[in-house]
């Protein structure tokens, strides 16, 4: 059955229609990982039981970028990717609430008023560790009490684990920054990916026999450590998918400075990608980035890396 496109409202003040018996899940949802999916599934089930709207109430930007910008972690997903994943999970309506210092100072009781009076929540779903309001004084217990008084039910989803690992955005970042992509995959429920526009480079890869797409990755997104990776890529405007091998790094063989670049060689692709957006999913780390003594040694290694990536992507990982 086809799911109607998700409606997106830029904050509760942008709501232009009453929501139908809304079931509302609350959270940052960075990554939309398996723990988040548990909240969303509960929300969708509650909404469907009352023929209502499944609503995700989330924040933009991430609260950490407002409360402690210098300590804010890299984001697992961009705003656009988060919205796509929420829609894919069955959310009908997403409220992207602008996170401001004033919102951070809102008393818990005022946040409950927003849920009850503005959104009209019939059911609210939160994680076991959810806090809200000034000084994070609101807890799942205070939300339950408020819901009983204001006429909405509350579901608190317990801690979600995968193979003994707690599904959390923090743990996913830890695994990604260590290059432990299997751990990332288990907790995300998919490969870590980034979207970016293909920009013109120096075309050196073409002269080496391995043309690459130079992907401009937006700042502030989570990336694994520099190295060579087996990847899967999707050209977003036509959804064509390709396997590939990618180098994420500073290209030390050519002494090109400290700027991090993502260069992707797509297998069995022939065409022009300049100006188009592609999604690159990191499947497995093949090796770290290193400097080679000459072009011949580099080409030999690229050839070996490409063979290794093909084997990983086809499951012949021996």
PDB file of C-alpha atoms in Angstrom, residues 110-316:
ATOM      1  CA  UNK A 110       4.715  24.894  28.900  1.00  0.00           C
ATOM      2  CA  UNK A 111       6.045  22.138  26.665  1.00  0.00           C
ATOM      3  CA  UNK A 112       3.169  19.908  27.827  1.00  0.00           C
ATOM      4  CA  UNK A 113       0.765  22.731  26.945  1.00  0.00           C
ATOM      5  CA  UNK A 114       2.266  22.839  23.460  1.00  0.00           C
ATOM      6  CA  UNK A 115       1.713  19.097  23.026  1.00  0.00           C
ATOM      7  CA  UNK A 116      -1.822  19.124  24.394  1.00  0.00           C
ATOM      8  CA  UNK A 117      -3.235  22.441  23.219  1.00  0.00           C
ATOM      9  CA  UNK A 118      -1.383  23.240  19.993  1.00  0.00           C
ATOM     10  CA  UNK A 119      -0.599  19.827  18.545  1.00  0.00           C
ATOM     11  CA  UNK A 120      -3.606  18.141  20.163  1.00  0.00           C
ATOM     12  CA  UNK A 121      -1.671  14.980  21.012  1.00  0.00           C
ATOM     13  CA  UNK A 122      -3.754  11.915  21.782  1.00  0.00           C
ATOM     14  CA  UNK A 123      -0.722   9.716  22.344  1.00  0.00           C
ATOM     15  CA  UNK A 124       2.930  10.615  23.022  1.00  0.00           C
ATOM     16  CA  UNK A 125       5.872   8.245  22.546  1.00  0.00           C
ATOM     17  CA  UNK A 126       9.314   8.888  24.070  1.00  0.00           C
ATOM     18  CA  UNK A 127      12.453   6.951  24.847  1.00  0.00           C
ATOM     19  CA  UNK A 128      13.347   5.856  28.365  1.00  0.00           C
ATOM     20  CA  UNK A 129      15.971   8.605  28.680  1.00  0.00           C
ATOM     21  CA  UNK A 130      13.967  11.480  27.156  1.00  0.00           C
ATOM     22  CA  UNK A 131      14.113  14.817  28.975  1.00  0.00           C
ATOM     23  CA  UNK A 132      12.457  18.113  28.152  1.00  0.00           C
ATOM     24  CA  UNK A 133      12.061  21.649  29.368  1.00  0.00           C
ATOM     25  CA  UNK A 134      14.318  23.970  31.317  1.00  0.00           C
ATOM     26  CA  UNK A 135      17.250  22.210  33.000  1.00  0.00           C
ATOM     27  CA  UNK A 136      15.930  18.968  31.476  1.00  0.00           C
ATOM     28  CA  UNK A 137      13.527  18.818  34.393  1.00  0.00           C
ATOM     29  CA  UNK A 138      10.862  16.960  32.425  1.00  0.00           C
ATOM     30  CA  UNK A 139      11.181  13.172  32.449  1.00  0.00           C
ATOM     31  CA  UNK A 140       9.093  10.259  31.188  1.00  0.00           C
ATOM     32  CA  UNK A 141       7.493  10.043  34.646  1.00  0.00           C
ATOM     33  CA  UNK A 142       6.486  13.711  34.669  1.00  0.00           C
ATOM     34  CA  UNK A 143       5.194  13.315  31.111  1.00  0.00           C
ATOM     35  CA  UNK A 144       3.056  10.344  32.159  1.00  0.00           C
ATOM     36  CA  UNK A 145       1.580  12.371  35.009  1.00  0.00           C
ATOM     37  CA  UNK A 146       0.922  15.318  32.713  1.00  0.00           C
ATOM     38  CA  UNK A 147      -0.670  13.081  30.124  1.00  0.00           C
ATOM     39  CA  UNK A 148      -3.054  11.615  32.678  1.00  0.00           C
ATOM     40  CA  UNK A 149      -4.106  15.143  33.620  1.00  0.00           C
ATOM     41  CA  UNK A 150      -4.284  16.536  30.080  1.00  0.00           C
ATOM     42  CA  UNK A 151      -5.899  13.604  28.300  1.00  0.00           C
ATOM     43  CA  UNK A 152      -3.131  11.943  26.296  1.00  0.00           C
ATOM     44  CA  UNK A 153      -1.582   8.521  26.677  1.00  0.00           C
ATOM     45  CA  UNK A 154       2.170   8.094  27.022  1.00  0.00           C
ATOM     46  CA  UNK A 155       4.307   5.174  25.845  1.00  0.00           C
ATOM     47  CA  UNK A 156       7.880   4.994  27.101  1.00  0.00           C
ATOM     48  CA  UNK A 157      10.069   2.800  24.903  1.00  0.00           C
ATOM     49  CA  UNK A 158      12.763   0.971  26.896  1.00  0.00           C
ATOM     50  CA  UNK A 159      16.425   0.855  25.954  1.00  0.00           C
ATOM     51  CA  UNK A 160      16.982  -0.858  22.596  1.00  0.00           C
ATOM     52  CA  UNK A 161      20.032  -3.078  22.183  1.00  0.00           C
ATOM     53  CA  UNK A 162      21.498  -4.985  19.254  1.00  0.00           C
ATOM     54  CA  UNK A 163      23.822  -7.876  20.090  1.00  0.00           C
ATOM     55  CA  UNK A 164      24.307  -6.345  23.520  1.00  0.00           C
ATOM     56  CA  UNK A 165      25.091  -2.869  22.135  1.00  0.00           C
ATOM     57  CA  UNK A 166      22.890   0.073  23.111  1.00  0.00           C
ATOM     58  CA  UNK A 167      21.375   1.707  20.041  1.00  0.00           C
ATOM     59  CA  UNK A 168      22.293   5.359  20.441  1.00  0.00           C
ATOM     60  CA  UNK A 169      23.528   8.157  18.213  1.00  0.00           C
ATOM     61  CA  UNK A 170      26.566   8.545  20.484  1.00  0.00           C
ATOM     62  CA  UNK A 171      27.574   4.894  20.083  1.00  0.00           C
ATOM     63  CA  UNK A 172      27.125   5.106  16.317  1.00  0.00           C
ATOM     64  CA  UNK A 173      29.433   8.124  16.175  1.00  0.00           C
ATOM     65  CA  UNK A 174      32.013   6.301  18.286  1.00  0.00           C
ATOM     66  CA  UNK A 175      31.997   3.296  15.943  1.00  0.00           C
ATOM     67  CA  UNK A 176      32.117   5.468  12.812  1.00  0.00           C
ATOM     68  CA  UNK A 177      35.057   7.547  14.015  1.00  0.00           C
ATOM     69  CA  UNK A 178      36.952   4.322  14.739  1.00  0.00           C
ATOM     70  CA  UNK A 179      36.152   2.936  11.290  1.00  0.00           C
ATOM     71  CA  UNK A 180      34.094   0.088  12.789  1.00  0.00           C
ATOM     72  CA  UNK A 181      31.458   0.051  10.104  1.00  0.00           C
ATOM     73  CA  UNK A 182      29.933  -3.282  11.114  1.00  0.00           C
ATOM     74  CA  UNK A 183      29.035  -1.763  14.474  1.00  0.00           C
ATOM     75  CA  UNK A 184      27.581   1.274  12.727  1.00  0.00           C
ATOM     76  CA  UNK A 185      25.523  -0.947  10.449  1.00  0.00           C
ATOM     77  CA  UNK A 186      24.076  -2.957  13.324  1.00  0.00           C
ATOM     78  CA  UNK A 187      22.894   0.104  15.216  1.00  0.00           C
ATOM     79  CA  UNK A 188      21.795   2.195  12.243  1.00  0.00           C
ATOM     80  CA  UNK A 189      20.090  -0.695  10.502  1.00  0.00           C
ATOM     81  CA  UNK A 190      21.832   0.346   7.284  1.00  0.00           C
ATOM     82  CA  UNK A 191      25.223   1.540   6.073  1.00  0.00           C
ATOM     83  CA  UNK A 192      26.510   4.971   7.062  1.00  0.00           C
ATOM     84  CA  UNK A 193      25.961   7.246   4.062  1.00  0.00           C
ATOM     85  CA  UNK A 194      26.472  10.824   2.941  1.00  0.00           C
ATOM     86  CA  UNK A 195      24.947  12.824   0.106  1.00  0.00           C
ATOM     87  CA  UNK A 196      26.922  15.333  -1.908  1.00  0.00           C
ATOM     88  CA  UNK A 197      27.228  17.084  -5.244  1.00  0.00           C
ATOM     89  CA  UNK A 198      29.834  15.855  -7.716  1.00  0.00           C
ATOM     90  CA  UNK A 199      32.260  18.684  -8.420  1.00  0.00           C
ATOM     91  CA  UNK A 200      35.096  19.065 -10.892  1.00  0.00           C
ATOM     92  CA  UNK A 201      38.469  17.893  -9.674  1.00  0.00           C
ATOM     93  CA  UNK A 202      41.892  17.664 -11.272  1.00  0.00           C
ATOM     94  CA  UNK A 203      40.812  14.661 -13.412  1.00  0.00           C
ATOM     95  CA  UNK A 204      43.934  12.822 -12.275  1.00  0.00           C
ATOM     96  CA  UNK A 205      41.981   9.618 -11.657  1.00  0.00           C
ATOM     97  CA  UNK A 206      41.041   9.451 -15.329  1.00  0.00           C
ATOM     98  CA  UNK A 207      44.690   9.634 -16.376  1.00  0.00           C
ATOM     99  CA  UNK A 208      45.446   6.788 -13.969  1.00  0.00           C
ATOM    100  CA  UNK A 209      42.736   4.597 -15.499  1.00  0.00           C
ATOM    101  CA  UNK A 210      40.355   5.023 -12.558  1.00  0.00           C
ATOM    102  CA  UNK A 211      38.056   8.010 -13.133  1.00  0.00           C
ATOM    103  CA  UNK A 212      36.522   9.282  -9.925  1.00  0.00           C
ATOM    104  CA  UNK A 213      33.555  11.346  -8.853  1.00  0.00           C
ATOM    105  CA  UNK A 214      34.706  14.060  -6.474  1.00  0.00           C
ATOM    106  CA  UNK A 215      31.903  14.399  -3.952  1.00  0.00           C
ATOM    107  CA  UNK A 216      31.521  17.654  -2.022  1.00  0.00           C
ATOM    108  CA  UNK A 217      30.325  16.533   1.405  1.00  0.00           C
ATOM    109  CA  UNK A 218      28.551  19.207   3.466  1.00  0.00           C
ATOM    110  CA  UNK A 219      30.438  20.318   6.564  1.00  0.00           C
ATOM    111  CA  UNK A 220      29.402  18.950   9.918  1.00  0.00           C
ATOM    112  CA  UNK A 221      28.379  15.459   8.795  1.00  0.00           C
ATOM    113  CA  UNK A 222      29.737  12.263  10.307  1.00  0.00           C
ATOM    114  CA  UNK A 223      32.423  10.521   8.250  1.00  0.00           C
ATOM    115  CA  UNK A 224      34.620   7.517   8.985  1.00  0.00           C
ATOM    116  CA  UNK A 225      38.376   8.067   9.352  1.00  0.00           C
ATOM    117  CA  UNK A 226      40.516   8.704   6.266  1.00  0.00           C
ATOM    118  CA  UNK A 227      41.125   5.594   4.218  1.00  0.00           C
ATOM    119  CA  UNK A 228      39.967   3.466   1.315  1.00  0.00           C
ATOM    120  CA  UNK A 229      36.478   1.970   1.408  1.00  0.00           C
ATOM    121  CA  UNK A 230      34.216  -0.391  -0.459  1.00  0.00           C
ATOM    122  CA  UNK A 231      31.107   1.673  -1.144  1.00  0.00           C
ATOM    123  CA  UNK A 232      27.697   1.584  -2.730  1.00  0.00           C
ATOM    124  CA  UNK A 233      26.538   4.712  -4.521  1.00  0.00           C
ATOM    125  CA  UNK A 234      23.184   5.908  -5.795  1.00  0.00           C
ATOM    126  CA  UNK A 235      22.714   8.705  -8.328  1.00  0.00           C
ATOM    127  CA  UNK A 236      19.826  10.456  -6.632  1.00  0.00           C
ATOM    128  CA  UNK A 237      18.044  11.961  -9.629  1.00  0.00           C
ATOM    129  CA  UNK A 238      17.595   8.678 -11.463  1.00  0.00           C
ATOM    130  CA  UNK A 239      18.201   6.177  -8.598  1.00  0.00           C
ATOM    131  CA  UNK A 240      20.827   4.211 -10.510  1.00  0.00           C
ATOM    132  CA  UNK A 241      22.990   2.215  -8.117  1.00  0.00           C
ATOM    133  CA  UNK A 242      26.636   1.221  -8.446  1.00  0.00           C
ATOM    134  CA  UNK A 243      29.296  -0.478  -6.420  1.00  0.00           C
ATOM    135  CA  UNK A 244      32.578   1.302  -6.069  1.00  0.00           C
ATOM    136  CA  UNK A 245      35.790   2.011  -4.229  1.00  0.00           C
ATOM    137  CA  UNK A 246      36.354   5.349  -2.502  1.00  0.00           C
ATOM    138  CA  UNK A 247      39.264   7.246  -1.079  1.00  0.00           C
ATOM    139  CA  UNK A 248      38.494   9.574   1.791  1.00  0.00           C
ATOM    140  CA  UNK A 249      41.518  11.663   2.625  1.00  0.00           C
ATOM    141  CA  UNK A 250      44.045  14.280   1.629  1.00  0.00           C
ATOM    142  CA  UNK A 251      45.808  12.467  -1.270  1.00  0.00           C
ATOM    143  CA  UNK A 252      49.271  12.454   0.335  1.00  0.00           C
ATOM    144  CA  UNK A 253      50.991  10.947  -2.726  1.00  0.00           C
ATOM    145  CA  UNK A 254      50.419  14.250  -4.511  1.00  0.00           C
ATOM    146  CA  UNK A 255      51.018  16.434  -1.407  1.00  0.00           C
ATOM    147  CA  UNK A 256      47.767  18.326  -1.911  1.00  0.00           C
ATOM    148  CA  UNK A 257      47.321  19.782   1.578  1.00  0.00           C
ATOM    149  CA  UNK A 258      45.015  19.022   4.465  1.00  0.00           C
ATOM    150  CA  UNK A 259      41.585  19.360   2.850  1.00  0.00           C
ATOM    151  CA  UNK A 260      39.586  16.150   3.161  1.00  0.00           C
ATOM    152  CA  UNK A 261      38.252  14.895  -0.171  1.00  0.00           C
ATOM    153  CA  UNK A 262      35.884  12.035  -1.023  1.00  0.00           C
ATOM    154  CA  UNK A 263      36.729  10.492  -4.406  1.00  0.00           C
ATOM    155  CA  UNK A 264      34.623   7.584  -5.649  1.00  0.00           C
ATOM    156  CA  UNK A 265      35.399   5.256  -8.536  1.00  0.00           C
ATOM    157  CA  UNK A 266      32.128   3.664  -9.657  1.00  0.00           C
ATOM    158  CA  UNK A 267      32.292   0.184 -11.125  1.00  0.00           C
ATOM    159  CA  UNK A 268      30.803  -0.297 -14.590  1.00  0.00           C
ATOM    160  CA  UNK A 269      29.827   3.346 -14.942  1.00  0.00           C
ATOM    161  CA  UNK A 270      30.365   5.482 -18.011  1.00  0.00           C
ATOM    162  CA  UNK A 271      28.987   8.979 -18.043  1.00  0.00           C
ATOM    163  CA  UNK A 272      29.067  12.493 -16.635  1.00  0.00           C
ATOM    164  CA  UNK A 273      28.051  13.152 -13.033  1.00  0.00           C
ATOM    165  CA  UNK A 274      29.163  16.776 -12.684  1.00  0.00           C
ATOM    166  CA  UNK A 275      26.633  18.819 -10.762  1.00  0.00           C
ATOM    167  CA  UNK A 276      24.539  15.795  -9.784  1.00  0.00           C
ATOM    168  CA  UNK A 277      23.920  14.553  -6.262  1.00  0.00           C
ATOM    169  CA  UNK A 278      24.977  11.084  -5.275  1.00  0.00           C
ATOM    170  CA  UNK A 279      24.659   9.102  -2.068  1.00  0.00           C
ATOM    171  CA  UNK A 280      27.752   7.218  -0.961  1.00  0.00           C
ATOM    172  CA  UNK A 281      27.312   4.411   1.566  1.00  0.00           C
ATOM    173  CA  UNK A 282      30.436   3.151   3.333  1.00  0.00           C
ATOM    174  CA  UNK A 283      30.305  -0.654   3.401  1.00  0.00           C
ATOM    175  CA  UNK A 284      33.745  -1.724   4.630  1.00  0.00           C
ATOM    176  CA  UNK A 285      37.156  -0.205   5.284  1.00  0.00           C
ATOM    177  CA  UNK A 286      39.873  -1.699   3.098  1.00  0.00           C
ATOM    178  CA  UNK A 287      42.920   0.148   4.420  1.00  0.00           C
ATOM    179  CA  UNK A 288      44.162   3.441   5.772  1.00  0.00           C
ATOM    180  CA  UNK A 289      45.339   6.230   3.524  1.00  0.00           C
ATOM    181  CA  UNK A 290      49.059   6.302   2.831  1.00  0.00           C
ATOM    182  CA  UNK A 291      51.624   7.943   0.598  1.00  0.00           C
ATOM    183  CA  UNK A 292      53.163   6.039  -2.337  1.00  0.00           C
ATOM    184  CA  UNK A 293      56.607   6.599  -3.837  1.00  0.00           C
ATOM    185  CA  UNK A 294      55.322   6.946  -7.354  1.00  0.00           C
ATOM    186  CA  UNK A 295      52.376   6.734  -9.722  1.00  0.00           C
ATOM    187  CA  UNK A 296      53.031   3.096 -10.710  1.00  0.00           C
ATOM    188  CA  UNK A 297      52.882   1.938  -7.100  1.00  0.00           C
ATOM    189  CA  UNK A 298      49.732   3.965  -6.549  1.00  0.00           C
ATOM    190  CA  UNK A 299      48.000   2.513  -9.629  1.00  0.00           C
ATOM    191  CA  UNK A 300      48.893  -1.023  -8.567  1.00  0.00           C
ATOM    192  CA  UNK A 301      47.395  -0.389  -5.141  1.00  0.00           C
ATOM    193  CA  UNK A 302      44.249   1.197  -6.573  1.00  0.00           C
ATOM    194  CA  UNK A 303      43.795  -1.868  -8.763  1.00  0.00           C
ATOM    195  CA  UNK A 304      44.148  -4.140  -5.730  1.00  0.00           C
ATOM    196  CA  UNK A 305      41.763  -1.938  -3.724  1.00  0.00           C
ATOM    197  CA  UNK A 306      39.181  -2.095  -6.501  1.00  0.00           C
ATOM    198  CA  UNK A 307      39.427  -5.881  -6.661  1.00  0.00           C
ATOM    199  CA  UNK A 308      39.058  -6.060  -2.904  1.00  0.00           C
ATOM    200  CA  UNK A 309      36.024  -3.777  -2.969  1.00  0.00           C
ATOM    201  CA  UNK A 310      34.344  -5.849  -5.672  1.00  0.00           C
ATOM    202  CA  UNK A 311      34.897  -8.975  -3.594  1.00  0.00           C
ATOM    203  CA  UNK A 312      33.411  -7.320  -0.487  1.00  0.00           C
ATOM    204  CA  UNK A 313      30.365  -6.052  -2.346  1.00  0.00           C
ATOM    205  CA  UNK A 314      29.671  -9.409  -3.972  1.00  0.00           C
ATOM    206  CA  UNK A 315      30.073 -11.271  -0.676  1.00  0.00           C
ATOM    207  CA  UNK A 316      33.295 -12.996  -1.679  1.00  0.00           C
TER     208      UNK A 316
END
